[in-house]
CSV table of N, CA and C in Angstrom, one decimal:
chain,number,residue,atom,x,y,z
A,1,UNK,N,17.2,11.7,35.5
A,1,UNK,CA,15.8,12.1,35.5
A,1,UNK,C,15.8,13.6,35.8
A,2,UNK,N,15.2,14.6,34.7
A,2,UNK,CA,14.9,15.9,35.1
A,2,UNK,C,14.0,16.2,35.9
A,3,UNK,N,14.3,16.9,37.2
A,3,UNK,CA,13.0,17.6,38.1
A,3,UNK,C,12.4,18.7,37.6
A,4,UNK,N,13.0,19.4,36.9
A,4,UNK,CA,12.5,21.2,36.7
A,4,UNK,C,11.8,20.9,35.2
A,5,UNK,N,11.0,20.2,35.1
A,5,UNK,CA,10.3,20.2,33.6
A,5,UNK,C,11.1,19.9,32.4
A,6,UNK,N,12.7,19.9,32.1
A,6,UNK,CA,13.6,19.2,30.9
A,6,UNK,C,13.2,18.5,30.9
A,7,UNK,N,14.5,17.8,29.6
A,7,UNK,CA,14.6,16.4,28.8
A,7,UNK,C,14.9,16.1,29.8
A,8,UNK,N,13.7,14.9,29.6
A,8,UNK,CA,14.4,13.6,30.7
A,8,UNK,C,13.0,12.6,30.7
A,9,UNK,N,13.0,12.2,31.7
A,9,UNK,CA,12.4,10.9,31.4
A,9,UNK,C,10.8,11.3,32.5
A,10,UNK,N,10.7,12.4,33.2
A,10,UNK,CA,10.1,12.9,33.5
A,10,UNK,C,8.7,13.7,32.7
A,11,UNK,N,9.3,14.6,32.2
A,11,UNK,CA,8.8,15.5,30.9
A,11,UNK,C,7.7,14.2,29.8
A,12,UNK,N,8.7,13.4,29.4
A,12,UNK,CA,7.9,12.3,28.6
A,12,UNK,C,6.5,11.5,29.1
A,13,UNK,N,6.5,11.1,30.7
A,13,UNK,CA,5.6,10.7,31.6
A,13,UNK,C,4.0,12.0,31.1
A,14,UNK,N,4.4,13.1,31.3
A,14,UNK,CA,3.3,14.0,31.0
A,14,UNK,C,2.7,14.4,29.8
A,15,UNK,N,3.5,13.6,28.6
A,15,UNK,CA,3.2,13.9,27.1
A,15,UNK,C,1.6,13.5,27.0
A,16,UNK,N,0.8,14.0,26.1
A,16,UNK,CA,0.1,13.3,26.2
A,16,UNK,C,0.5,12.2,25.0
A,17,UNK,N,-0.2,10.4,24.9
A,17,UNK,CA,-0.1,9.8,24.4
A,17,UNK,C,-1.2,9.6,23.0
A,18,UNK,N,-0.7,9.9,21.9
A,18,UNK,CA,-1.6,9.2,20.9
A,18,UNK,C,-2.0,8.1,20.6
A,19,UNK,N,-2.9,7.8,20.3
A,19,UNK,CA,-3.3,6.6,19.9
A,19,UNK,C,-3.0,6.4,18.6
A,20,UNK,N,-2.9,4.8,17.8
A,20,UNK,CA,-2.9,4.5,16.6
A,20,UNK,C,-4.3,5.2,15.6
A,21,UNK,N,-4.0,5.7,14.3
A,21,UNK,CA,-5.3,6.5,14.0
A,21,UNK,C,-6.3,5.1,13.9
A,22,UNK,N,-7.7,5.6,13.5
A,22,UNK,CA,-8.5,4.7,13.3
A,22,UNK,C,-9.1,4.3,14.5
A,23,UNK,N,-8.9,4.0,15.5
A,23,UNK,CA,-9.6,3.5,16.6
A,23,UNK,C,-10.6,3.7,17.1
A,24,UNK,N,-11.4,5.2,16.4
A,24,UNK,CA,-12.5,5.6,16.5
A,24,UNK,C,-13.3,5.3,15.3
A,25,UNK,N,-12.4,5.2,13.9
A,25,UNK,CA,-13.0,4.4,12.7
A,25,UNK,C,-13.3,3.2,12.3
A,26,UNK,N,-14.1,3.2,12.8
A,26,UNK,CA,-14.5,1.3,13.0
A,26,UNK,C,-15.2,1.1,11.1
A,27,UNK,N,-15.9,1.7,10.8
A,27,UNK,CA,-16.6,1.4,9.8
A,27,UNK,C,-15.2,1.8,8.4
A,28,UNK,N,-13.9,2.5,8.7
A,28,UNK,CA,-12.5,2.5,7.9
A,28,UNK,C,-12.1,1.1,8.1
A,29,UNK,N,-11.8,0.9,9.6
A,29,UNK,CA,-11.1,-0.5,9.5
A,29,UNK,C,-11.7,-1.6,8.8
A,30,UNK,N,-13.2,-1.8,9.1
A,30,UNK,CA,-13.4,-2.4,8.7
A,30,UNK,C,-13.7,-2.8,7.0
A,31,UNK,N,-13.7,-1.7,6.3
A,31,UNK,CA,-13.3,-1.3,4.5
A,31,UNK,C,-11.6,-2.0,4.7
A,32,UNK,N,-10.5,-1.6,5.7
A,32,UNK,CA,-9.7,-1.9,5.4
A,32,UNK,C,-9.5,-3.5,5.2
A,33,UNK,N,-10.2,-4.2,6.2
A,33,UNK,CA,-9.9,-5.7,6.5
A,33,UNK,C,-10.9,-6.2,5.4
A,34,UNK,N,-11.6,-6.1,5.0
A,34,UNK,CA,-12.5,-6.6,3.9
A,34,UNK,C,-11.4,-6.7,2.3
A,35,UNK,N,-10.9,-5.2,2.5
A,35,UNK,CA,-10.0,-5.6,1.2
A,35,UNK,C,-8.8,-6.0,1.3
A,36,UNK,N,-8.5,-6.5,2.7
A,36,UNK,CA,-7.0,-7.0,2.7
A,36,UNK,C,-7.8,-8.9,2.2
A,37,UNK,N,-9.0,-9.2,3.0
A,37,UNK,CA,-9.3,-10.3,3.0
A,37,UNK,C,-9.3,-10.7,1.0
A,38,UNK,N,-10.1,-9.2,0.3
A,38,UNK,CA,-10.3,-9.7,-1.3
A,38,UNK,C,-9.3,-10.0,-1.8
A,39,UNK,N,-7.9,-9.0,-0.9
A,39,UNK,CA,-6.3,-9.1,-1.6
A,39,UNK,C,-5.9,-10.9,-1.3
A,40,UNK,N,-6.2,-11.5,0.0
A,40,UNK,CA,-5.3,-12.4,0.2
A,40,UNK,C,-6.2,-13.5,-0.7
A,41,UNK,N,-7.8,-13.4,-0.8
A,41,UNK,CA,-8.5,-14.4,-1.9
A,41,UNK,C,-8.1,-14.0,-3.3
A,42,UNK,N,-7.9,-12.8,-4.1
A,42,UNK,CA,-7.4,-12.9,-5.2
A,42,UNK,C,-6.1,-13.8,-5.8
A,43,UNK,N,-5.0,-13.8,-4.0
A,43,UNK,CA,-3.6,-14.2,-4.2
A,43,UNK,C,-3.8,-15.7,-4.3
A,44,UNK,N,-5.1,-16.1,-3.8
A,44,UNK,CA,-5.3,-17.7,-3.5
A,44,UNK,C,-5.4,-18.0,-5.0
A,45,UNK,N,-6.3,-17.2,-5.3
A,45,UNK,CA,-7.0,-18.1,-6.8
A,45,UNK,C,-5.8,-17.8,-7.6
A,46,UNK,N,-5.5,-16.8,-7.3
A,46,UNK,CA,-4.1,-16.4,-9.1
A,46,UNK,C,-3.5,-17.9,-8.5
A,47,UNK,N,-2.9,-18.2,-7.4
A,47,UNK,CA,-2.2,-19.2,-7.7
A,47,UNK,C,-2.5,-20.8,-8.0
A,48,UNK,N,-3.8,-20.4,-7.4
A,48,UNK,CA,-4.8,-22.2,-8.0
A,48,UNK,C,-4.5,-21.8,-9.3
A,49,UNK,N,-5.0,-20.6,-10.2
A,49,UNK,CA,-5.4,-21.0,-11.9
A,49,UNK,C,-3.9,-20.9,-12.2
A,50,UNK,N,-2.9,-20.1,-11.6
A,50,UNK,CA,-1.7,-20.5,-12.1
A,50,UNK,C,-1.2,-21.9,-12.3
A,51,UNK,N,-1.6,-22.8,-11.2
A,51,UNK,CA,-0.5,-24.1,-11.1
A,51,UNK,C,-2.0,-25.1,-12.1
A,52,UNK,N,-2.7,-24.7,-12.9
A,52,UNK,CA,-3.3,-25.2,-13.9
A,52,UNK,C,-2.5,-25.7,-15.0
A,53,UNK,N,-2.4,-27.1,-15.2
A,53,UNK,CA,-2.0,-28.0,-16.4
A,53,UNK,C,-2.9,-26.8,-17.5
A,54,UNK,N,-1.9,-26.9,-19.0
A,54,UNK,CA,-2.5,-26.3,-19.8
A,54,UNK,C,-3.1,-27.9,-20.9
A,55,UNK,N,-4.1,-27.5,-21.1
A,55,UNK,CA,-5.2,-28.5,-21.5
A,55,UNK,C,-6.2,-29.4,-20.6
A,56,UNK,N,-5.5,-29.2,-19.2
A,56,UNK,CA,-6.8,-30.0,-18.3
A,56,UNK,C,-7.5,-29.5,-18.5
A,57,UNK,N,-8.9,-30.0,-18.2
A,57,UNK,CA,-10.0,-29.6,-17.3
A,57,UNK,C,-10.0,-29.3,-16.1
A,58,UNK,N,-10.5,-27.6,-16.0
A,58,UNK,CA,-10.1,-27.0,-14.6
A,58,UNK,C,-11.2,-27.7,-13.2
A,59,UNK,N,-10.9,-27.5,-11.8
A,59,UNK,CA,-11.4,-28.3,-11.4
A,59,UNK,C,-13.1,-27.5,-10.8
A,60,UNK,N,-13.7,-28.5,-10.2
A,60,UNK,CA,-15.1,-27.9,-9.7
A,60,UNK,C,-14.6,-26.5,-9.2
A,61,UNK,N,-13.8,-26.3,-8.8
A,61,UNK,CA,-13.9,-25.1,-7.4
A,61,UNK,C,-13.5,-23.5,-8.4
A,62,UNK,N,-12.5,-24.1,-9.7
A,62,UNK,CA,-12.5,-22.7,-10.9
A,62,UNK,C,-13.7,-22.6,-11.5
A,63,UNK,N,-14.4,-23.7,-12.0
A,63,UNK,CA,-15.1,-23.8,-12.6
A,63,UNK,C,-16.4,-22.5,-11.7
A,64,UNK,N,-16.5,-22.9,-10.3
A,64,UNK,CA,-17.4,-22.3,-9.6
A,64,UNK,C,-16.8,-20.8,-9.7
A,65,UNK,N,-15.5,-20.8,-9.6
A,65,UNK,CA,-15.2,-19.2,-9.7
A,65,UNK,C,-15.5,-18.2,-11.4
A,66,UNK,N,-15.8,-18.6,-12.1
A,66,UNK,CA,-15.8,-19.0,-13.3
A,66,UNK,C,-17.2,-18.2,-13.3
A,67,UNK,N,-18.1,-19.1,-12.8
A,67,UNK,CA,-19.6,-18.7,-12.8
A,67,UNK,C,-20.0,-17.8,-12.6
A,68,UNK,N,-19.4,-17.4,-11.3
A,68,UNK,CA,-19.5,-16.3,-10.4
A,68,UNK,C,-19.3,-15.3,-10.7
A,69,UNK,N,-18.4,-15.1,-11.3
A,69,UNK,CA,-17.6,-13.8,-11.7
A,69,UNK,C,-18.1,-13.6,-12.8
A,70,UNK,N,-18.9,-14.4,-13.7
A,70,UNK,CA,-19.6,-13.9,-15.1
A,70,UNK,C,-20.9,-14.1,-14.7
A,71,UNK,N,-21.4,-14.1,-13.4
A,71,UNK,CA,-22.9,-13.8,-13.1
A,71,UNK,C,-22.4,-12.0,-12.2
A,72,UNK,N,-21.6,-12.0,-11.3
A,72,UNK,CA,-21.5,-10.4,-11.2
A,72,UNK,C,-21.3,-9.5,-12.6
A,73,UNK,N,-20.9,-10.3,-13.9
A,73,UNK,CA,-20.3,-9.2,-14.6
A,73,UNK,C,-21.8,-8.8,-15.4
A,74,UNK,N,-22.5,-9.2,-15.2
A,74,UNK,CA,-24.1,-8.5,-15.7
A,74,UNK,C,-25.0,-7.9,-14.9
A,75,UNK,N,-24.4,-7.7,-13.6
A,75,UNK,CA,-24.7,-6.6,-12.7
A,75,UNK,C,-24.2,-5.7,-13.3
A,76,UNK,N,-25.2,-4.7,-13.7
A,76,UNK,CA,-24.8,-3.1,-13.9
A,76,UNK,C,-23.9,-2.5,-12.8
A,77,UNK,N,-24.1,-2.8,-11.5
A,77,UNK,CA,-23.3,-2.0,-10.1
A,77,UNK,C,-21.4,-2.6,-10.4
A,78,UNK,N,-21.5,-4.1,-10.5
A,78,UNK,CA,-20.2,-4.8,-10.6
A,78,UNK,C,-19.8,-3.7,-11.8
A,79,UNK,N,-20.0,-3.8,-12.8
A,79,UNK,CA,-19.6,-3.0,-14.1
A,79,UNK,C,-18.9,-1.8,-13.6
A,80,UNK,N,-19.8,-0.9,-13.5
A,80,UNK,CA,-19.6,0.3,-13.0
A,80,UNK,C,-18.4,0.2,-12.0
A,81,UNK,N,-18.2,-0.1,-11.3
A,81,UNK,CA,-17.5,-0.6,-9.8
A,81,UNK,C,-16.1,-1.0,-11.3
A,82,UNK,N,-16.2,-1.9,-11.6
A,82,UNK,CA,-15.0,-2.8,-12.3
A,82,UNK,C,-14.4,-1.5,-12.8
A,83,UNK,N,-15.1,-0.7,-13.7
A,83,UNK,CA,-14.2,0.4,-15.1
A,83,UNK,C,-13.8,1.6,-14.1
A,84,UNK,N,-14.8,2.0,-13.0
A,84,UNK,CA,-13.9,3.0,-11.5
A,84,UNK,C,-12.7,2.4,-10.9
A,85,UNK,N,-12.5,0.8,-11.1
A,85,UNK,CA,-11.5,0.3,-9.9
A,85,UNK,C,-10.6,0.0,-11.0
A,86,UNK,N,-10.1,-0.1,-12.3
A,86,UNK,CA,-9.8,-0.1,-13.5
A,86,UNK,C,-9.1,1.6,-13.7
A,87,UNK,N,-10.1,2.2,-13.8
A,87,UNK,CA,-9.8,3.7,-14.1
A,87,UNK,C,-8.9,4.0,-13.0
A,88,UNK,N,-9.4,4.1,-11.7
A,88,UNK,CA,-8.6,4.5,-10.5
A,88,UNK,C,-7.3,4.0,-10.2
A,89,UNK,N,-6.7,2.8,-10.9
A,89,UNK,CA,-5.6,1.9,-10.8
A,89,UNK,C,-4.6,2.2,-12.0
A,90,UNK,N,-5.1,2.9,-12.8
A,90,UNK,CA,-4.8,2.8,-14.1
A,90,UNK,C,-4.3,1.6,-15.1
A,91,UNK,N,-5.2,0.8,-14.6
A,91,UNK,CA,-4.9,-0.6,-15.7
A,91,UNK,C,-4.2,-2.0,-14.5
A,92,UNK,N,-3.7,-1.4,-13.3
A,92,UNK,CA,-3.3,-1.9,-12.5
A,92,UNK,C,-3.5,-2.5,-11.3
A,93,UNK,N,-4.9,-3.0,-11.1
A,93,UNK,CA,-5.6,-4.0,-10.5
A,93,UNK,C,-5.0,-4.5,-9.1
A,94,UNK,N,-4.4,-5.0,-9.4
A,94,UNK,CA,-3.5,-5.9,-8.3
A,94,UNK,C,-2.2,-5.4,-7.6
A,95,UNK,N,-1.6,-4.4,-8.2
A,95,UNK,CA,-0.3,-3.4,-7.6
A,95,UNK,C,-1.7,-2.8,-6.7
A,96,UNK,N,-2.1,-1.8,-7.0
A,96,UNK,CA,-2.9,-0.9,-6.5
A,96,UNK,C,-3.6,-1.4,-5.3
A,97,UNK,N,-4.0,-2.6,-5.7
A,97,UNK,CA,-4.6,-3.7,-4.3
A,97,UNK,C,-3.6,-3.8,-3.5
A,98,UNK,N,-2.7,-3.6,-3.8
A,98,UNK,CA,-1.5,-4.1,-2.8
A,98,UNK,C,-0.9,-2.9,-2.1
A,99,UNK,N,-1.2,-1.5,-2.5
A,99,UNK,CA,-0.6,-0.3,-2.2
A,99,UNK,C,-2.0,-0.2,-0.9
A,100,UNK,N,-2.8,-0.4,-1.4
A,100,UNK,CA,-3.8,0.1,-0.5
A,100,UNK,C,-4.1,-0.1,0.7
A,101,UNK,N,-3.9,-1.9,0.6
A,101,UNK,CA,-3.8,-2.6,2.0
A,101,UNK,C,-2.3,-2.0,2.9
A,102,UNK,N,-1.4,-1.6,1.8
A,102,UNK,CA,-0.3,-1.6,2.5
A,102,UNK,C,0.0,-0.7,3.7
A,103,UNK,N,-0.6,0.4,2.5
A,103,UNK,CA,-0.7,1.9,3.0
A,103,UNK,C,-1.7,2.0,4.3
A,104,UNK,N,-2.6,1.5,4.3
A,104,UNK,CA,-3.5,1.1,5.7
A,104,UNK,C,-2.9,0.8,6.8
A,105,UNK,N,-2.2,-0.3,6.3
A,105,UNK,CA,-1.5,-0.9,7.6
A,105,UNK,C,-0.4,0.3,8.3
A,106,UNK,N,0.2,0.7,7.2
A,106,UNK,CA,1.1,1.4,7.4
A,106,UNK,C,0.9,3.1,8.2
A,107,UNK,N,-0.2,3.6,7.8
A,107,UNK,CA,-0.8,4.3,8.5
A,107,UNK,C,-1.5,4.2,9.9
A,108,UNK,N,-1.4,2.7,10.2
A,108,UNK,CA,-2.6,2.7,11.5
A,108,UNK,C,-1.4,2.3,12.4
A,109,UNK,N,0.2,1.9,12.0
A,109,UNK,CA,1.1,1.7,12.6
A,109,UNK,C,1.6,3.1,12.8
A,110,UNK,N,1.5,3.9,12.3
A,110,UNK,CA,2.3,5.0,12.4
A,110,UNK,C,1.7,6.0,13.6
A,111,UNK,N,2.6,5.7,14.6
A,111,UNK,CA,1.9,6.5,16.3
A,111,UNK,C,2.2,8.1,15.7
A,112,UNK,N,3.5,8.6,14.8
A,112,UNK,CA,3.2,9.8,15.1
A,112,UNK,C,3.8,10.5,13.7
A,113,UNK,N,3.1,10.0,13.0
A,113,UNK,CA,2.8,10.8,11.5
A,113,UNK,C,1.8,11.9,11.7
A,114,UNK,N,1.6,12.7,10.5
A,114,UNK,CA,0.5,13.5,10.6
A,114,UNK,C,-1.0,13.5,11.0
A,115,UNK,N,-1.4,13.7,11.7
A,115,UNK,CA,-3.1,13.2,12.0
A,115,UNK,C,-3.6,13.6,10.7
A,116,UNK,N,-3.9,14.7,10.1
A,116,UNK,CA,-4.8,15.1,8.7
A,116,UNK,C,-4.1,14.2,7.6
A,117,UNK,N,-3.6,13.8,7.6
A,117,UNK,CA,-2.6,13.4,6.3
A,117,UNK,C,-2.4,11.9,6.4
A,118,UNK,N,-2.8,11.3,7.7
A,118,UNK,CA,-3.0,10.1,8.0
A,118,UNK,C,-4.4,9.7,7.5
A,119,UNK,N,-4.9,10.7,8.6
A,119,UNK,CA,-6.4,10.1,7.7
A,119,UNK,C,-7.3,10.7,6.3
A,120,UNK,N,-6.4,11.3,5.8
A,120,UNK,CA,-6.7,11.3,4.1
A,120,UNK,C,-6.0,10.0,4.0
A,121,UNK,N,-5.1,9.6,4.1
A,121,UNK,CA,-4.6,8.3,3.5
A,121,UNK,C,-5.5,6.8,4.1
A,122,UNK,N,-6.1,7.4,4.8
A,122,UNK,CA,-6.6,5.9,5.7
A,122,UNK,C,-8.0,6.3,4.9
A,123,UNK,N,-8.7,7.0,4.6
A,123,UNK,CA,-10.0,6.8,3.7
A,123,UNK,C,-9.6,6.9,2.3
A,124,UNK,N,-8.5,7.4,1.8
A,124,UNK,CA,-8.7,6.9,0.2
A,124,UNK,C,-7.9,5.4,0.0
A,125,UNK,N,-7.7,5.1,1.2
A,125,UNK,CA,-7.0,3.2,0.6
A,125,UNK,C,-8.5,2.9,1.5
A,126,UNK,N,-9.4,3.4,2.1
A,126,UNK,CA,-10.7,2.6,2.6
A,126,UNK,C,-11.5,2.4,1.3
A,127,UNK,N,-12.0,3.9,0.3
A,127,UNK,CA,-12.0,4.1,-0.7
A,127,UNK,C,-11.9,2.8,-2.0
A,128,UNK,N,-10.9,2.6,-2.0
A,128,UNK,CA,-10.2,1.9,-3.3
A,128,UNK,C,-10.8,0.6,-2.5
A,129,UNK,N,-10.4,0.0,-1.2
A,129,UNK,CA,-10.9,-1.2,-0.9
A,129,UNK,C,-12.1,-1.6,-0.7
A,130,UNK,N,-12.9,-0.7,-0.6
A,130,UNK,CA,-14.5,-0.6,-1.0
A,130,UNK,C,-14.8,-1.2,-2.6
A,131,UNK,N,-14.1,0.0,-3.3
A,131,UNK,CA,-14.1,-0.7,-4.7
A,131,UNK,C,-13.4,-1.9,-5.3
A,132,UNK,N,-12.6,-2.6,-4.4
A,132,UNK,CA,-11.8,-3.5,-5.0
A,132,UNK,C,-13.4,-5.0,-4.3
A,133,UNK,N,-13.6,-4.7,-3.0
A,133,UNK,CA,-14.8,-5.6,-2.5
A,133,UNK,C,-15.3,-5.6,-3.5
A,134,UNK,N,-16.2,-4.4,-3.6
A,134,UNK,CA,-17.5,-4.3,-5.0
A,134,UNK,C,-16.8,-5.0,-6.1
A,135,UNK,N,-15.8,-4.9,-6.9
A,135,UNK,CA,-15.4,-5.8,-8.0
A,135,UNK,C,-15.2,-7.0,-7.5
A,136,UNK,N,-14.5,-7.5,-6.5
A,136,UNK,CA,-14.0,-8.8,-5.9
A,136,UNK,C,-14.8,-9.5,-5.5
A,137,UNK,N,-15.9,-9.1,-5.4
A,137,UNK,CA,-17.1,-9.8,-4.6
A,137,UNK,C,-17.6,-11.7,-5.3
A,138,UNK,N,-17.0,-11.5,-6.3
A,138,UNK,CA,-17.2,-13.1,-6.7
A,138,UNK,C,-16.2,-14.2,-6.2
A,139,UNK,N,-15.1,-13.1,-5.5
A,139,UNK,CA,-14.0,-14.1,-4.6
A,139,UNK,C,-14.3,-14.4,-3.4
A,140,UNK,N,-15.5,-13.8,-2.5
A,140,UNK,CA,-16.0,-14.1,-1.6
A,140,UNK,C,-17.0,-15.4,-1.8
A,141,UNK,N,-17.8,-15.0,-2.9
A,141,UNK,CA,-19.0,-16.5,-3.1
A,141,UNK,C,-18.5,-17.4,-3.5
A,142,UNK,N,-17.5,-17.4,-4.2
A,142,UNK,CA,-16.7,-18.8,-4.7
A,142,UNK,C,-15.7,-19.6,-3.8
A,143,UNK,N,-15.4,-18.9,-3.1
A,143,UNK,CA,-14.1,-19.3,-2.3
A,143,UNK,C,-14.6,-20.5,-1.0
A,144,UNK,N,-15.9,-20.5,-1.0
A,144,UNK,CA,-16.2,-22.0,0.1
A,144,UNK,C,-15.4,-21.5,1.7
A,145,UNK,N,-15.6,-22.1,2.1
A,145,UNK,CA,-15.2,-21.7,3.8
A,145,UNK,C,-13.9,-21.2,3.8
A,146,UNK,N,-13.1,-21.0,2.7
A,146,UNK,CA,-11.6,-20.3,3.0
A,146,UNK,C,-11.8,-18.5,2.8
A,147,UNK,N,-13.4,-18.1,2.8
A,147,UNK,CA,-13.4,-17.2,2.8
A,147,UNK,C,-13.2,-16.4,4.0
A,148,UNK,N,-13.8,-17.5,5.3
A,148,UNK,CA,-13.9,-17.1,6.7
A,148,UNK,C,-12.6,-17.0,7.3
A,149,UNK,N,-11.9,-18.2,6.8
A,149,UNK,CA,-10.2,-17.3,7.0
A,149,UNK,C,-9.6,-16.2,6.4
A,150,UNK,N,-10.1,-16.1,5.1
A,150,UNK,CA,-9.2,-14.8,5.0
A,150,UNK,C,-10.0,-13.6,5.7
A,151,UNK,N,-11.4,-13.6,5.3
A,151,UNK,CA,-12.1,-12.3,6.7
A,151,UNK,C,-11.5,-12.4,7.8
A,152,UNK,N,-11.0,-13.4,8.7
A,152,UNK,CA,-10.4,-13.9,9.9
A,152,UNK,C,-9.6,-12.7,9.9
A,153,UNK,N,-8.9,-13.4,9.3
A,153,UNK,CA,-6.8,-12.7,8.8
A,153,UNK,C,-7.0,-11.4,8.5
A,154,UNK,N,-7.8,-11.1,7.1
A,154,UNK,CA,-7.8,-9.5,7.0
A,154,UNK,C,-8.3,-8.8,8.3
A,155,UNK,N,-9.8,-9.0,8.7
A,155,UNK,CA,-10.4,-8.1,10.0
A,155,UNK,C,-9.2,-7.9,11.0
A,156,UNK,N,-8.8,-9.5,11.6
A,156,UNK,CA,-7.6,-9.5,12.6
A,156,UNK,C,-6.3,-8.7,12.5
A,157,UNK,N,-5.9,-8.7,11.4
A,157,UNK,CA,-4.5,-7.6,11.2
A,157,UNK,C,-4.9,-6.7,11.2
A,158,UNK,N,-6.2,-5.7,10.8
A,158,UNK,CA,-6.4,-4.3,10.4
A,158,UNK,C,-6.9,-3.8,12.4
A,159,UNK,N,-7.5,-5.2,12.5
A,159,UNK,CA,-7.8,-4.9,14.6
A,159,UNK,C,-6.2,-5.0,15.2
A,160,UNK,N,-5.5,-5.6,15.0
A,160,UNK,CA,-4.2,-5.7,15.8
A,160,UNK,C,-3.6,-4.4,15.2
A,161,UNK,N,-3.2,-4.0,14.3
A,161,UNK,CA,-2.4,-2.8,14.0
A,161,UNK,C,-3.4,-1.6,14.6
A,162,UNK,N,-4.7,-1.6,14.7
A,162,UNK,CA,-5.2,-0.5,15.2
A,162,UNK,C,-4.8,-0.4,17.3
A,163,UNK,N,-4.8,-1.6,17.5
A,163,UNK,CA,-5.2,-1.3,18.8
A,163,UNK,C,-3.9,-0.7,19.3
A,164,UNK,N,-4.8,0.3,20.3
A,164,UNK,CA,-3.8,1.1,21.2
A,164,UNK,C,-3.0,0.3,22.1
C-alpha cells in the first residue's frame, strides 16, 4: 500500500467512483425495458406461429394476435411508426430489435466507457425501442397476462444492469 499518493491501493480509495450511466435516465430505461419486454413478446409468438401444424386451424390466442395487429395496422400513427422502424432497420426488424436491447444493456454495464458516447448510444437504442413499442404494440394487447411477465423481465434487467 502506497502512502505518498502512488499506485497502490490507497490512490484507488480517493478515485472518484462512477456510476453505471442512466441512473439519472429513468424515462431511457424505461424506453429500454419496454423494448426488451416487445423483444422477448415477439420471440414468444415467432415461436407459437412457428410450432404451427401447416393446415390446422390456428388457435384462439393467434387468432387474437391476428386481430390486433390488423386493427393497429389502420392506425395512421402504427403505419407511420412501422415504414420509420422498417426504414431505420433496413428491412431488418428483428436483428435490429436485438442490437438495440443489446447495446442498452451493454452500455448501462459499462462502468467506464465514454460518458458522451455512452449516452448517444443509450438514447438511439431508447430511440429504435420507442419505435419498435409503437410498431409492437399489438404484442402487448394480445399476449393476455404473459405480457406482465415480460414487462416484469424487461423493466427488471434494464433496473438491475442500471443500479449502482
Amino acid at each position: 500500500m502506497a502512502t505518498d499518493g502512488g499506485s497502490g491501493d490507497a490512490g484507488d480509495e480517493q478515485a472518484p467512483v462512477r456510476g453505471r450511466l442512466g441512473s439519472e435516465d429513468k424515462s431511457v430505461k424505461v424506453l429500454h425495458g419496454l423494448g426488451s419486454a416487445v423483444l422477448l413478446l415477439s420471440e414468444y409468438w415467432r415461436s407459437v406461429i412457428d410450432g404451427l401444424r401447416p393446415g390446422a386451424a390456428p388457435p384462439d390466442r393467434v387468432q387474437a394476435l391476428a386481430r390486433a395487429a390488423a386493427s393497429m395496422a389502420d392506425n395512421g400513427l402504427h403505419k407511420t411508426a412501422a415504414d420509420l422502424f422498417e426504414t431505420a432497420s433496413f428491412g431488418q426488424e428483428r436483428a435490429a430489435l436485438w442490437a438495440a436491447v443489446c447495446c442498452a444493456l451493454v452500455v448501462r454495464l459499462n462502468r467506464h466507457g465514454s460518458p458522451e458516447l455512452q449516452k448517444a448510444l443509450s438514447y438511439v437504442s431508447a430511440a429504435y425501442c420507442t419505435l419498435a413499442v409503437l410498431v409492437g404494440m399489438y404484442y402487448l394487447f394480445a399476449s393476455g397476462p404473459i405480457v406482465l411477465l415480460a414487462l416484469g423481465i424487461g423493466l427488471g434487467v434494464m433496473h438491475t444492469a442500471t443500479r449502482t
